[in-house]
Tab-separated table of C-alpha atoms in Angstrom:
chain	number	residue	atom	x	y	z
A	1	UNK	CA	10.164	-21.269	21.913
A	2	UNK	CA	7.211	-23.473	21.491
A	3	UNK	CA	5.510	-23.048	17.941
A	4	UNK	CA	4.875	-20.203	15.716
A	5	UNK	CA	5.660	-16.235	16.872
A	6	UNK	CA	4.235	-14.259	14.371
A	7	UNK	CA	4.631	-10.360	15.017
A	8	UNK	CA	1.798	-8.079	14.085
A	9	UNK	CA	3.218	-4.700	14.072
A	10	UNK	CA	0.700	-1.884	15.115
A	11	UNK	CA	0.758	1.139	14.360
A	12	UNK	CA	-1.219	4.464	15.327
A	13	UNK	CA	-4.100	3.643	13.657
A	14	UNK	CA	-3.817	0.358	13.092
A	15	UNK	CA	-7.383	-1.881	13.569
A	16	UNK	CA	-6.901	-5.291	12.391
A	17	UNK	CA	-4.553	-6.053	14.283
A	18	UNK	CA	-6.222	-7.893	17.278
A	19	UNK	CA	-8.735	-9.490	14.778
A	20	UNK	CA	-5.303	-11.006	13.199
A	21	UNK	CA	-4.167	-12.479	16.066
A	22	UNK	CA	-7.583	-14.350	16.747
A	23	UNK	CA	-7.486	-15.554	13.442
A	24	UNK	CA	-4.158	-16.789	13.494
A	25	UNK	CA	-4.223	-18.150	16.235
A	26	UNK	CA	-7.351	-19.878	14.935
A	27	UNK	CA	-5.121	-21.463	12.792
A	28	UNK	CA	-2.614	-22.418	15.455
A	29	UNK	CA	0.213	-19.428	14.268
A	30	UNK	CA	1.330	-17.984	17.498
A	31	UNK	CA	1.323	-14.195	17.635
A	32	UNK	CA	2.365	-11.229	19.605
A	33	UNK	CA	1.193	-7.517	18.858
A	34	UNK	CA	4.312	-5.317	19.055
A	35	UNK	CA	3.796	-1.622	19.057
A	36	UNK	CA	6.179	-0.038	15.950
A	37	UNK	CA	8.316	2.227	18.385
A	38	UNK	CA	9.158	-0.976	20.164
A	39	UNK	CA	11.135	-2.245	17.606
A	40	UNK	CA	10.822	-6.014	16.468
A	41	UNK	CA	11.165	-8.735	18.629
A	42	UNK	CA	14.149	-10.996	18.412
A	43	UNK	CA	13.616	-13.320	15.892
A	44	UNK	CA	10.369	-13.368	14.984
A	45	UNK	CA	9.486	-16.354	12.764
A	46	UNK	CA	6.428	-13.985	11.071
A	47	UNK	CA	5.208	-10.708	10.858
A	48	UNK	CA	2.596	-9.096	9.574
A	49	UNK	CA	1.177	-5.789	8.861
A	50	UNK	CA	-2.699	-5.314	9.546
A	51	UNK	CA	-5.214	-3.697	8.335
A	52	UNK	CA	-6.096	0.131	9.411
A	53	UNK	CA	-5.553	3.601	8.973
A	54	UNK	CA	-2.325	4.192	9.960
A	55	UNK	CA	-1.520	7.752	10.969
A	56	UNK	CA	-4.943	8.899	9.186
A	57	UNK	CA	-3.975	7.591	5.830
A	58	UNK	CA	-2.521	10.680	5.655
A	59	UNK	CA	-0.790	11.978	2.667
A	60	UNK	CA	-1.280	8.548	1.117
A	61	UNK	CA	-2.684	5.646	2.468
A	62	UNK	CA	0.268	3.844	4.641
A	63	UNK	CA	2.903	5.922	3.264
A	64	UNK	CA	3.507	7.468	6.940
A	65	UNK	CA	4.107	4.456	8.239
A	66	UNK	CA	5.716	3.234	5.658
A	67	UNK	CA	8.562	5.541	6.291
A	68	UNK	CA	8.673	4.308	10.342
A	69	UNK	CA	12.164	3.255	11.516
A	70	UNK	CA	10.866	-0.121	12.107
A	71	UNK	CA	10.363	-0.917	8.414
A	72	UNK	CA	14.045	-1.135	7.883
A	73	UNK	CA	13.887	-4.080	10.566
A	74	UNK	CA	10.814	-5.178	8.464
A	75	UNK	CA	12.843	-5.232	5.423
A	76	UNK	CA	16.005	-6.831	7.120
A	77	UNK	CA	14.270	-9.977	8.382
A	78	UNK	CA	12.147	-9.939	4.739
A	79	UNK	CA	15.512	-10.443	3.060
A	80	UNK	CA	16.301	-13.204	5.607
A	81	UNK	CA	13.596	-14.840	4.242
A	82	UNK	CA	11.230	-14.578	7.588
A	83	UNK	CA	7.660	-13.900	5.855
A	84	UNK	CA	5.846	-10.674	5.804
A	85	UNK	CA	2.098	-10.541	5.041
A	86	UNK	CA	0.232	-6.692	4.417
A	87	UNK	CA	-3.171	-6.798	4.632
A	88	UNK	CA	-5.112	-4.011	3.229
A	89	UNK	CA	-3.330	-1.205	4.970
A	90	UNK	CA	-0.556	-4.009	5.349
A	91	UNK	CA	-1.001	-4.165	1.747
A	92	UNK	CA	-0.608	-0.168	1.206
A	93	UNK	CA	2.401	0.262	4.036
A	94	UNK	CA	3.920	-2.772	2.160
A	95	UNK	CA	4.212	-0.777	-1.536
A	96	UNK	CA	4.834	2.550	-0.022
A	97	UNK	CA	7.972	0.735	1.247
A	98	UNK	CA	8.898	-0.675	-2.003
A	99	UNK	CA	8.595	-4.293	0.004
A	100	UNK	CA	5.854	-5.071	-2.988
A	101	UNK	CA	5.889	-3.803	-6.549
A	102	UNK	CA	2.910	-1.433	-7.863
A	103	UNK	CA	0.854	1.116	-5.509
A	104	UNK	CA	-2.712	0.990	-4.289
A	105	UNK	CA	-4.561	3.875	-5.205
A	106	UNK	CA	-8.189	6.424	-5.095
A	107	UNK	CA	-10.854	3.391	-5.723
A	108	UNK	CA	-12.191	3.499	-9.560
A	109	UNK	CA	-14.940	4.376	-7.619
A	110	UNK	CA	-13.748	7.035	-5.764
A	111	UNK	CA	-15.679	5.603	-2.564
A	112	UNK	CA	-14.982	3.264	0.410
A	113	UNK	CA	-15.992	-0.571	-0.299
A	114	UNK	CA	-16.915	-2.700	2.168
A	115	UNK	CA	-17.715	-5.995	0.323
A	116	UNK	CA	-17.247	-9.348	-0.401
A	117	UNK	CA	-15.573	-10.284	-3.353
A	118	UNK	CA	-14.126	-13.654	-5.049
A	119	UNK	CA	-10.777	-14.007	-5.978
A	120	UNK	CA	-9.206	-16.540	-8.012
A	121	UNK	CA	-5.909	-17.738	-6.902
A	122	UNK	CA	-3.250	-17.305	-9.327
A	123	UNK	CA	-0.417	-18.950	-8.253
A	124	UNK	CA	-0.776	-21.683	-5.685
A	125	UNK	CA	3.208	-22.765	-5.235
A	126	UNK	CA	4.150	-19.962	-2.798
A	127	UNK	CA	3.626	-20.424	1.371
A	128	UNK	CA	0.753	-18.191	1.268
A	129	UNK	CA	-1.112	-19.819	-1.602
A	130	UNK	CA	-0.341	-23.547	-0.820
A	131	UNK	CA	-3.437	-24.666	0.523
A	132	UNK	CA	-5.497	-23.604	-2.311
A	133	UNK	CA	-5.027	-24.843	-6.556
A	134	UNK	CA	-4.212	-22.705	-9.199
A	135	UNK	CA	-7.146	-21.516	-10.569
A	136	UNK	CA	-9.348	-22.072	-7.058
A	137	UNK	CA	-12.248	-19.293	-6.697
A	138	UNK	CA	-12.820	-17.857	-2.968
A	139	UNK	CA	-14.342	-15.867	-1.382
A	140	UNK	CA	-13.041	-12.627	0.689
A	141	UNK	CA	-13.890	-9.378	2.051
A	142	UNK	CA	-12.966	-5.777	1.252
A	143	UNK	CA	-12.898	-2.794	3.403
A	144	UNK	CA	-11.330	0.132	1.790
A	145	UNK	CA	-11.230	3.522	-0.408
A	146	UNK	CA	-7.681	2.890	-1.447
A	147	UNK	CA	-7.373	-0.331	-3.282
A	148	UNK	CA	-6.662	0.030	-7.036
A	149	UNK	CA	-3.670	-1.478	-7.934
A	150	UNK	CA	-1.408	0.269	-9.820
A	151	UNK	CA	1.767	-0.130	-11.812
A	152	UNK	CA	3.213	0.725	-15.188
A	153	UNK	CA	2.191	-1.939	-18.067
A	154	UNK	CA	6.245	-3.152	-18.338
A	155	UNK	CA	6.207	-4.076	-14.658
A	156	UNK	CA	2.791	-5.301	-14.783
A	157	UNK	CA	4.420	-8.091	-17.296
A	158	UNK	CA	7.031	-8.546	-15.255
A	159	UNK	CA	4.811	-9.616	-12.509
A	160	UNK	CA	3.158	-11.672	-14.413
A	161	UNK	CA	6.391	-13.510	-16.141
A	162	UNK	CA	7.781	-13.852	-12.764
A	163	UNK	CA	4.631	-15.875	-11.312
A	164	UNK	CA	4.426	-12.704	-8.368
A	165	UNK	CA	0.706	-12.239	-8.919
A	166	UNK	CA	-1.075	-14.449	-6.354
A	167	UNK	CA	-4.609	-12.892	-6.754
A	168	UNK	CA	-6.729	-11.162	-8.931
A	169	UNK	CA	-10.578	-10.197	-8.679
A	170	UNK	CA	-13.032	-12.484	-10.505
A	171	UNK	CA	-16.653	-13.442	-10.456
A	172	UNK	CA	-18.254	-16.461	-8.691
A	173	UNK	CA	-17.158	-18.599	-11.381
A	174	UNK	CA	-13.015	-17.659	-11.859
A	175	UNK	CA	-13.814	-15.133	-14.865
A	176	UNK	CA	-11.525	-12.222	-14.694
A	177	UNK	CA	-13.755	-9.327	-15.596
A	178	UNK	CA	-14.042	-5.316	-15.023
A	179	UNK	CA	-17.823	-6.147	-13.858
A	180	UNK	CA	-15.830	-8.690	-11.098
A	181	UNK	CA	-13.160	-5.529	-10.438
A	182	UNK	CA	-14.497	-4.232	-7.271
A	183	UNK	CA	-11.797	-1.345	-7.460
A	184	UNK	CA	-10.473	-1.022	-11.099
A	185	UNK	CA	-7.671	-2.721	-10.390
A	186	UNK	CA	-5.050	-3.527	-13.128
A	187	UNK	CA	-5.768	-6.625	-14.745
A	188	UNK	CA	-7.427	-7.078	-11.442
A	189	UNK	CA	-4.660	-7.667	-9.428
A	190	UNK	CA	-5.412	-8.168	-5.394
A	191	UNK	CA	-2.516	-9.332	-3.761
A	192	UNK	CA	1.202	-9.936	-5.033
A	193	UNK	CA	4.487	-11.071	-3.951
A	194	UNK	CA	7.291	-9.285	-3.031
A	195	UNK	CA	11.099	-9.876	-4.837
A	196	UNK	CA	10.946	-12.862	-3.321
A	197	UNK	CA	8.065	-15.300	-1.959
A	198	UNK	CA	7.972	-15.081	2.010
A	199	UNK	CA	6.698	-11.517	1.042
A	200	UNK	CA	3.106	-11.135	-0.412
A	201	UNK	CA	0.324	-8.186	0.333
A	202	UNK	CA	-3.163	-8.471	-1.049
A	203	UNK	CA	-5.838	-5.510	-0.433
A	204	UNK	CA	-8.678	-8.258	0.758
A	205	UNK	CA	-8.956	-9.194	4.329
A	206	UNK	CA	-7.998	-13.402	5.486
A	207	UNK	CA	-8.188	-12.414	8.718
A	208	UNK	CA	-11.918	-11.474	8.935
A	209	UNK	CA	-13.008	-14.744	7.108
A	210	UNK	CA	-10.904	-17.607	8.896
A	211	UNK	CA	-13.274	-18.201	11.971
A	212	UNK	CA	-15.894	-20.827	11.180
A	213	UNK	CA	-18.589	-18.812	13.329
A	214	UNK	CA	-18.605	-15.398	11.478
A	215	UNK	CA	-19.119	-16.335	8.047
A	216	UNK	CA	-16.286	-18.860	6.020
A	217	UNK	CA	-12.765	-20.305	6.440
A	218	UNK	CA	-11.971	-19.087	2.912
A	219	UNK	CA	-8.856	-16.724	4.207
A	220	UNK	CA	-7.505	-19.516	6.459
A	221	UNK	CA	-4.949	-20.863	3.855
A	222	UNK	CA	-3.301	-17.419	3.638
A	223	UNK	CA	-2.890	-17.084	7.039
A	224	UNK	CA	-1.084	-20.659	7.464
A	225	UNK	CA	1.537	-19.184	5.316
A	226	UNK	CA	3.270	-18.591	8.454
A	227	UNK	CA	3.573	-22.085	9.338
A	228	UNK	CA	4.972	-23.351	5.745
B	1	UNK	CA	30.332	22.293	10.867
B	2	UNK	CA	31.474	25.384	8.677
B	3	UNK	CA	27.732	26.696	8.485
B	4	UNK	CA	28.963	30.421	9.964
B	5	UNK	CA	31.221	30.550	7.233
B	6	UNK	CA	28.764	30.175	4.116
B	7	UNK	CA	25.661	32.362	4.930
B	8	UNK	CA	22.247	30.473	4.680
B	9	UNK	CA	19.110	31.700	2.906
B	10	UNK	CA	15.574	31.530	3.749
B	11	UNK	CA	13.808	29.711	1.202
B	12	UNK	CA	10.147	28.343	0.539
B	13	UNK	CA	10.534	25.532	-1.949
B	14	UNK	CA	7.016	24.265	-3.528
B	15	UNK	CA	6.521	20.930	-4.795
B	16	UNK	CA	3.353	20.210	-6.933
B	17	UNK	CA	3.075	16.206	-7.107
B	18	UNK	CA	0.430	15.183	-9.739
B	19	UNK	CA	-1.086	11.561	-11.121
B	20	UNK	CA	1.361	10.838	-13.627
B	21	UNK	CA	-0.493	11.278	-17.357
B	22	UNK	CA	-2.619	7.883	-17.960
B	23	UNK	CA	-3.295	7.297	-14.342
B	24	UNK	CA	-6.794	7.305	-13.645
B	25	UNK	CA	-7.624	10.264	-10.747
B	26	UNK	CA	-12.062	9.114	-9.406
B	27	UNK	CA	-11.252	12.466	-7.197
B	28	UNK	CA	-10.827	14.528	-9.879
B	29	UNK	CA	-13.351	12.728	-12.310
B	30	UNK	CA	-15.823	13.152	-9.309
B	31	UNK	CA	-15.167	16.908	-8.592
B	32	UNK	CA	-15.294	17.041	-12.519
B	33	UNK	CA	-19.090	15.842	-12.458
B	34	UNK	CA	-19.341	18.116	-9.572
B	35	UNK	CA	-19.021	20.939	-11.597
B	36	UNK	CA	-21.053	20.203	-14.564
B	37	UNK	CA	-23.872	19.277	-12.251
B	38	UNK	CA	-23.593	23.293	-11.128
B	39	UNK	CA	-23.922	24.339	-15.286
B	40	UNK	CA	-19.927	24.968	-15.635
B	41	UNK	CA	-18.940	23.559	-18.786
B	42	UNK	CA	-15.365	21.915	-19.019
B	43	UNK	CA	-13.290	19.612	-20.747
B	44	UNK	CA	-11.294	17.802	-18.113
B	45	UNK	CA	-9.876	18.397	-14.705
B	46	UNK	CA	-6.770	17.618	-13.287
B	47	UNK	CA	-6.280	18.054	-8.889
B	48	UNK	CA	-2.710	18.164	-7.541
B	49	UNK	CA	-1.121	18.238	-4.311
B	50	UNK	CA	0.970	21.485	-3.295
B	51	UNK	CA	3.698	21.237	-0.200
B	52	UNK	CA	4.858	24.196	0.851
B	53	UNK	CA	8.733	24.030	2.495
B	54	UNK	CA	9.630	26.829	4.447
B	55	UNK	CA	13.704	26.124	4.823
B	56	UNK	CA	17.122	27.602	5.218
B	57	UNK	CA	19.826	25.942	2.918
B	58	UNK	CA	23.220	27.501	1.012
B	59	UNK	CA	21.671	28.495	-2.049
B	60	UNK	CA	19.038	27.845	-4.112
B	61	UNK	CA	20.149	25.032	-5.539
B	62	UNK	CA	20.840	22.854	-2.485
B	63	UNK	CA	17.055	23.980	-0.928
B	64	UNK	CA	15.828	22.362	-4.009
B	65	UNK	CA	17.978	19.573	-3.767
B	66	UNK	CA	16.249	19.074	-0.538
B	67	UNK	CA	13.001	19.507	-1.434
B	68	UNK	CA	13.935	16.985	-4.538
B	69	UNK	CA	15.207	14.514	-1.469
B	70	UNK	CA	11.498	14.732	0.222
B	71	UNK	CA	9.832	14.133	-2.668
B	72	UNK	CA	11.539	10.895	-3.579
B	73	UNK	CA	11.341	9.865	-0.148
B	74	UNK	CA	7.957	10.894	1.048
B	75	UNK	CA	5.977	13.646	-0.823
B	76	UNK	CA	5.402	11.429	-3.768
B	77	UNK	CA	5.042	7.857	-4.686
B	78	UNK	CA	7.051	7.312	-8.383
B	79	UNK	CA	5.252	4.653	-9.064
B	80	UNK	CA	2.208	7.008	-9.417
B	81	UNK	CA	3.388	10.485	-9.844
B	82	UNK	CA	5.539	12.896	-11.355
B	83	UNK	CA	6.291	16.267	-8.991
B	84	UNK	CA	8.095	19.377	-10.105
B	85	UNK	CA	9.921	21.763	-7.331
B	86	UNK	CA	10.731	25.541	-7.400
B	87	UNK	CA	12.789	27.430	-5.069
B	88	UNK	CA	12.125	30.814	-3.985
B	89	UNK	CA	14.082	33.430	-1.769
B	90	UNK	CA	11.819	34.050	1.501
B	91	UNK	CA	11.114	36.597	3.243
């Protein structure tokens, strides 16, 4: 096998998903979209779980999915260290399985958001961080009514001990503010790691700002996670 | 299986999942504002979700134990809610 096969695991629902692979491959990460009820591939060196509405964000958003059969091959090859990115419903499916700590919730807002936002990164010495520096400002987009993460305040500090937030909502200039909290997030949190590092979910979209022709590279250095 | 030998019961168990106290709910704040834009005065509103589980188990105990099951697994999210279930005998 020549390079990089990522899998990007649709589901019913599921939108992102080709955008994903045009971005990564952008990037030069090879990927494959597998359909859920196929099962994973063998080996896969990536996979990822797009953005979408999986099975009508009903109940909760992702939580449907999140209870497929093909999560426990998910969370198999996550423990083997193979790394798993969520992205916004990614994000969702990923802490309805318990892959990520804390739940995304209702918007503060209680209304869909389709923005950009800046995010300051919070810990750059994980595979999905590595090509930005601590404390680097960028710029991504939102699309979604279920963002706000959510956690109790002992985990929260937890997370933070343990280095596992990798994102949180700020303004232009790195300030981490409620006017800069597109979604009411706790302590602004958008993305975090799993138990360990190949695991991370964030609620903004890298995929839909990687390709130099519609509008910034900023999400590029998230996607080349897969590569480190 | 030794199901002929203990007769089952038709049950409906109910499980009520709600926001867990100190976790903000927009939907209900919204449907709040709602309401006090029509004149209704009130305090506070809290929304929950009601599942309905039409089932056959042993007794009433093990149909709740099911219901309990679901809950964990899929009805509710702990990190978020608390959920409550009662069992009763079905028609």
């Amino acid at each position: 096998m020549v390079g990089v096969t990522v899998a990007i695991v649709q589901f019913g629902g599921s939108n992102c998903d080709r955008d994903a692979r045009r971005a990564l491959s952008h990037v030069g990460v090879d990927a494959e979209l597998v359909w859920h009820e196929e099962g994973l591939p063998e080996d896969p060196t990536g996979i990822m779980l797009p953005g979408g509405f999986s099975y009508g964000d009903y109940l909760r958003a992702g939580a449907i999915a999140a209870n497929s059969p093909i999560m426990a091959e998910i969370r198999e090859a996550a423990e083997e260290g193979v790394p798993v990115l969520g992205v916004c419903n990614g994000a969702q499916i990923g802490s309805e399985s318990r892959l990520t700590p804390g739940a995304f919730t209702t918007n503060a807002s209680a209304r869909f958001q389709c923005e950009r936002v800046h995010v300051r990164v919070e810990n750059a010495d994980t595979p999905w961080t590595a090509n930005y520096d601590e404390g680097e400002v960028i710029e991504l987009p939102i699309a979604h009514g279920e963002g706000r993460f959510e956690v109790t305040d002992d985990h929260l500090a937890e997370l933070n001990d343990e280095d596992r937030v990798l994102f949180r909502y700020c303004d232009e200039e790195g300030n981490v503010t409620d006017e800069a909290n597109p979604n009411g997030s706790k302590e602004n949190v958008a993305g975090v790691l799993g138990e360990s590092e190949n695991v991370a979910v964030l609620m903004p979209h890298p995929e839909r700002i990687s390709l130099p022709d519609i509008g910034g590279t900023d999400g590029q250095g998230i996607l080349q996670g897969f590569e480190a | 299986m030794n199901d002929h030998l203990k007769p089952m019961t038709a049950y409906t168990a109910t499980v009520t999942v709600r926001l867990k106290q100190g976790v903000l709910d927009p939907e209900a704040e919204t449907t709040k504002k709602a309401l006090q834009r029509l004149g209704f005065e009130l305090e506070s509103l809290r929304s929950a979700d009601r599942f309905e589980l039409d089932l056959d188990a042993e007794s009433a105990d093990a149909a709740a134990e099911r219901a309990d099951e679901m809950a964990e697994r899929l009805l509710a999210n702990p990190t978020i809610h608390d959920y409550e279930v009662e069992v009763e005998s079905r028609e």
